[in-house]
Each structure stands twice: as structure tokens, then as C-alpha cells.
């Protein structure tokens, strides 16, 4: 599990919404996973529920690891979105250099970035583009 969570921390989002943290807290209590977390992780999770948005660059990766243990599907979607956005940004730069200015619309489509990220995550890392 530690190898997976270290990989997730490298693709942690820039901020975490408070509703996500509250959902993770409630689910951890409901499933009993809350008591399997370390005391520090429990304190971070419980105290972070009172904020609407967490933007701290030191707290976000730590909180993302905790949330990914409680809500693994959410962590996979966040990882796919972050990965997809990086790939789409690079492809838009390439398209703009070739003169295709309509590619700027790709940056506005979050579902496109999610599809790109999920498809890339299902491919072995040997075939990933150099930007990742």
C-alpha cells in the first residue's frame, strides 16, 4: 500500500475541497477505517473537516494520502484528472505550434482530460509520453 500512496502523492491536486474531506471522514467512521489510521492522520482528517478549501502546500499531499486510503476511487479519479490535464496541456502546446488554435477548447473540457488520464493509466508506463 505504501508504494501506491507514494505514487499518488506525486500527483496530488493543488487544493482539496472541504466536502471531500468531510465525506472521507464520515466514510472512515462508518467503515471503521478511522481507527486503523495513525493518531496523527486521524487528527489531520478530523481538523481538516472544518475548512471549506485546503490550499496549504504541505497539508494537501498529506491529506490526499489519507483521503486516498479512505476513498480509493476518488484518489484514482484525481490522479487520472491530474495526469490527463498534463497530457492535454502538452498536446495543446503542440497544436498551437502547428497553428491549430481551436485546440484551446480542449483545456476547457474536463471530461476530455479525465478520459485521457484514465486511458493513459490503463497503459503500461513504458508507453507513457515523456511529459509524465
Tab-separated table of C-alpha atoms in Angstrom:
chain	number	residue	atom	x	y	z
A	1	UNK	CA	0.000	0.000	0.000
A	2	UNK	CA	2.870	2.366	0.693
A	3	UNK	CA	4.164	2.122	-2.868
A	4	UNK	CA	0.774	3.128	-4.202
A	5	UNK	CA	0.285	6.052	-1.840
A	6	UNK	CA	3.743	7.461	-2.596
A	7	UNK	CA	2.817	7.473	-6.290
A	8	UNK	CA	-0.454	9.201	-5.523
A	9	UNK	CA	1.249	11.915	-3.521
A	10	UNK	CA	3.309	12.929	-6.532
A	11	UNK	CA	0.104	13.630	-8.451
A	12	UNK	CA	-1.738	15.285	-5.577
A	13	UNK	CA	-4.041	18.159	-6.549
A	14	UNK	CA	-3.233	21.782	-5.683
A	15	UNK	CA	-6.179	22.064	-3.290
A	16	UNK	CA	-8.766	19.807	-1.689
A	17	UNK	CA	-12.409	20.718	-1.199
A	18	UNK	CA	-13.774	20.538	2.334
A	19	UNK	CA	-16.776	18.473	1.266
A	20	UNK	CA	-14.397	15.768	0.046
A	21	UNK	CA	-12.639	15.703	3.393
A	22	UNK	CA	-15.947	15.546	5.252
A	23	UNK	CA	-17.114	12.671	3.021
A	24	UNK	CA	-13.868	10.811	3.687
A	25	UNK	CA	-14.218	11.415	7.431
A	26	UNK	CA	-17.803	10.138	7.505
A	27	UNK	CA	-16.946	7.094	5.429
A	28	UNK	CA	-13.939	6.261	7.593
A	29	UNK	CA	-16.141	6.386	10.697
A	30	UNK	CA	-18.851	4.297	9.042
A	31	UNK	CA	-16.456	1.585	7.844
A	32	UNK	CA	-14.198	1.582	10.906
A	33	UNK	CA	-11.164	2.614	8.903
A	34	UNK	CA	-10.861	5.705	11.081
A	35	UNK	CA	-9.443	3.613	13.918
A	36	UNK	CA	-6.874	1.976	11.632
A	37	UNK	CA	-5.356	5.355	10.797
A	38	UNK	CA	-2.485	6.620	12.902
A	39	UNK	CA	-3.363	9.195	15.595
A	40	UNK	CA	-1.722	11.939	13.525
A	41	UNK	CA	-3.732	11.001	10.446
A	42	UNK	CA	-6.946	10.937	12.487
A	43	UNK	CA	-6.216	14.406	13.865
A	44	UNK	CA	-5.430	15.827	10.421
A	45	UNK	CA	-8.595	14.305	8.941
A	46	UNK	CA	-10.859	15.492	11.739
A	47	UNK	CA	-9.437	19.031	11.930
A	48	UNK	CA	-9.495	19.468	8.156
A	49	UNK	CA	-13.259	18.882	8.095
A	50	UNK	CA	-13.846	22.399	9.421
A	51	UNK	CA	-12.288	24.118	6.372
A	52	UNK	CA	-14.082	24.821	3.108
A	53	UNK	CA	-10.931	24.562	0.952
A	54	UNK	CA	-7.461	23.321	1.921
A	55	UNK	CA	-4.706	25.003	-0.115
A	56	UNK	CA	-1.639	24.528	2.079
A	57	UNK	CA	1.199	23.029	0.001
A	58	UNK	CA	2.353	20.965	2.983
A	59	UNK	CA	-1.078	19.787	4.132
A	60	UNK	CA	-2.581	18.880	0.754
A	61	UNK	CA	-0.256	15.931	-0.083
A	62	UNK	CA	-0.622	14.516	3.421
A	63	UNK	CA	-4.381	14.905	3.367
A	64	UNK	CA	-4.524	13.434	-0.130
A	65	UNK	CA	-2.746	10.288	1.115
A	66	UNK	CA	-5.267	9.945	3.933
A	67	UNK	CA	-8.266	10.510	1.661
A	68	UNK	CA	-6.873	8.051	-0.884
A	69	UNK	CA	-6.758	5.370	1.810
A	70	UNK	CA	-10.382	6.044	2.763
A	71	UNK	CA	-11.811	6.761	-0.724
A	72	UNK	CA	-9.600	4.925	-3.246
A	73	UNK	CA	-11.963	5.606	-6.165
A	74	UNK	CA	-11.737	9.349	-5.557
A	75	UNK	CA	-7.960	9.153	-5.429
A	76	UNK	CA	-7.866	7.298	-8.745
A	77	UNK	CA	-10.102	9.908	-10.388
A	78	UNK	CA	-7.981	12.759	-9.038
A	79	UNK	CA	-4.831	11.051	-10.255
A	80	UNK	CA	-6.374	10.464	-13.697
A	81	UNK	CA	-7.532	14.077	-13.943
A	82	UNK	CA	-4.135	15.483	-12.966
A	83	UNK	CA	-2.370	13.170	-15.401
A	84	UNK	CA	-4.858	13.921	-18.170
A	85	UNK	CA	-4.542	17.685	-17.696
A	86	UNK	CA	-0.750	17.484	-18.032
A	87	UNK	CA	-1.019	15.470	-21.231
A	88	UNK	CA	-3.747	17.721	-22.682
A	89	UNK	CA	-1.698	20.858	-21.875
A	90	UNK	CA	1.268	19.404	-23.711
A	91	UNK	CA	-0.867	18.423	-26.704
A	92	UNK	CA	-2.408	21.898	-26.829
A	93	UNK	CA	1.089	23.433	-26.888
A	94	UNK	CA	1.982	21.164	-29.797
A	95	UNK	CA	-1.232	22.006	-31.644
A	96	UNK	CA	-0.710	25.739	-31.133
A	97	UNK	CA	2.813	25.498	-32.504
A	98	UNK	CA	1.322	23.926	-35.634
A	99	UNK	CA	-1.249	26.700	-35.934
A	100	UNK	CA	-4.351	24.848	-34.716
A	101	UNK	CA	-5.830	27.498	-32.408
A	102	UNK	CA	-9.088	25.633	-31.806
A	103	UNK	CA	-7.114	23.286	-29.536
A	104	UNK	CA	-7.553	25.813	-26.729
A	105	UNK	CA	-11.077	24.416	-26.341
A	106	UNK	CA	-9.551	21.127	-25.163
A	107	UNK	CA	-8.361	22.799	-21.969
A	108	UNK	CA	-11.950	23.709	-21.032
A	109	UNK	CA	-13.244	20.141	-21.331
A	110	UNK	CA	-12.631	18.393	-18.017
A	111	UNK	CA	-14.254	15.168	-19.179
A	112	UNK	CA	-11.779	15.011	-22.079
A	113	UNK	CA	-8.863	15.343	-19.654
A	114	UNK	CA	-10.409	12.652	-17.452
A	115	UNK	CA	-10.760	10.286	-20.413
A	116	UNK	CA	-7.168	10.921	-21.489
A	117	UNK	CA	-5.908	10.319	-17.947
A	118	UNK	CA	-7.915	7.127	-17.432
A	119	UNK	CA	-6.838	5.744	-20.779
A	120	UNK	CA	-3.216	6.556	-20.016
A	121	UNK	CA	-3.431	4.895	-16.603
A	122	UNK	CA	-4.578	1.647	-18.236
A	123	UNK	CA	-1.477	1.567	-20.453
A	124	UNK	CA	1.882	0.248	-19.148
A	125	UNK	CA	4.219	3.036	-18.029
A	126	UNK	CA	6.764	2.069	-20.681
A	127	UNK	CA	4.392	3.510	-23.288
A	128	UNK	CA	3.606	6.764	-21.444
A	129	UNK	CA	4.666	10.030	-23.111
A	130	UNK	CA	7.812	11.782	-21.898
A	131	UNK	CA	5.867	14.609	-20.209
A	132	UNK	CA	4.636	12.370	-17.413
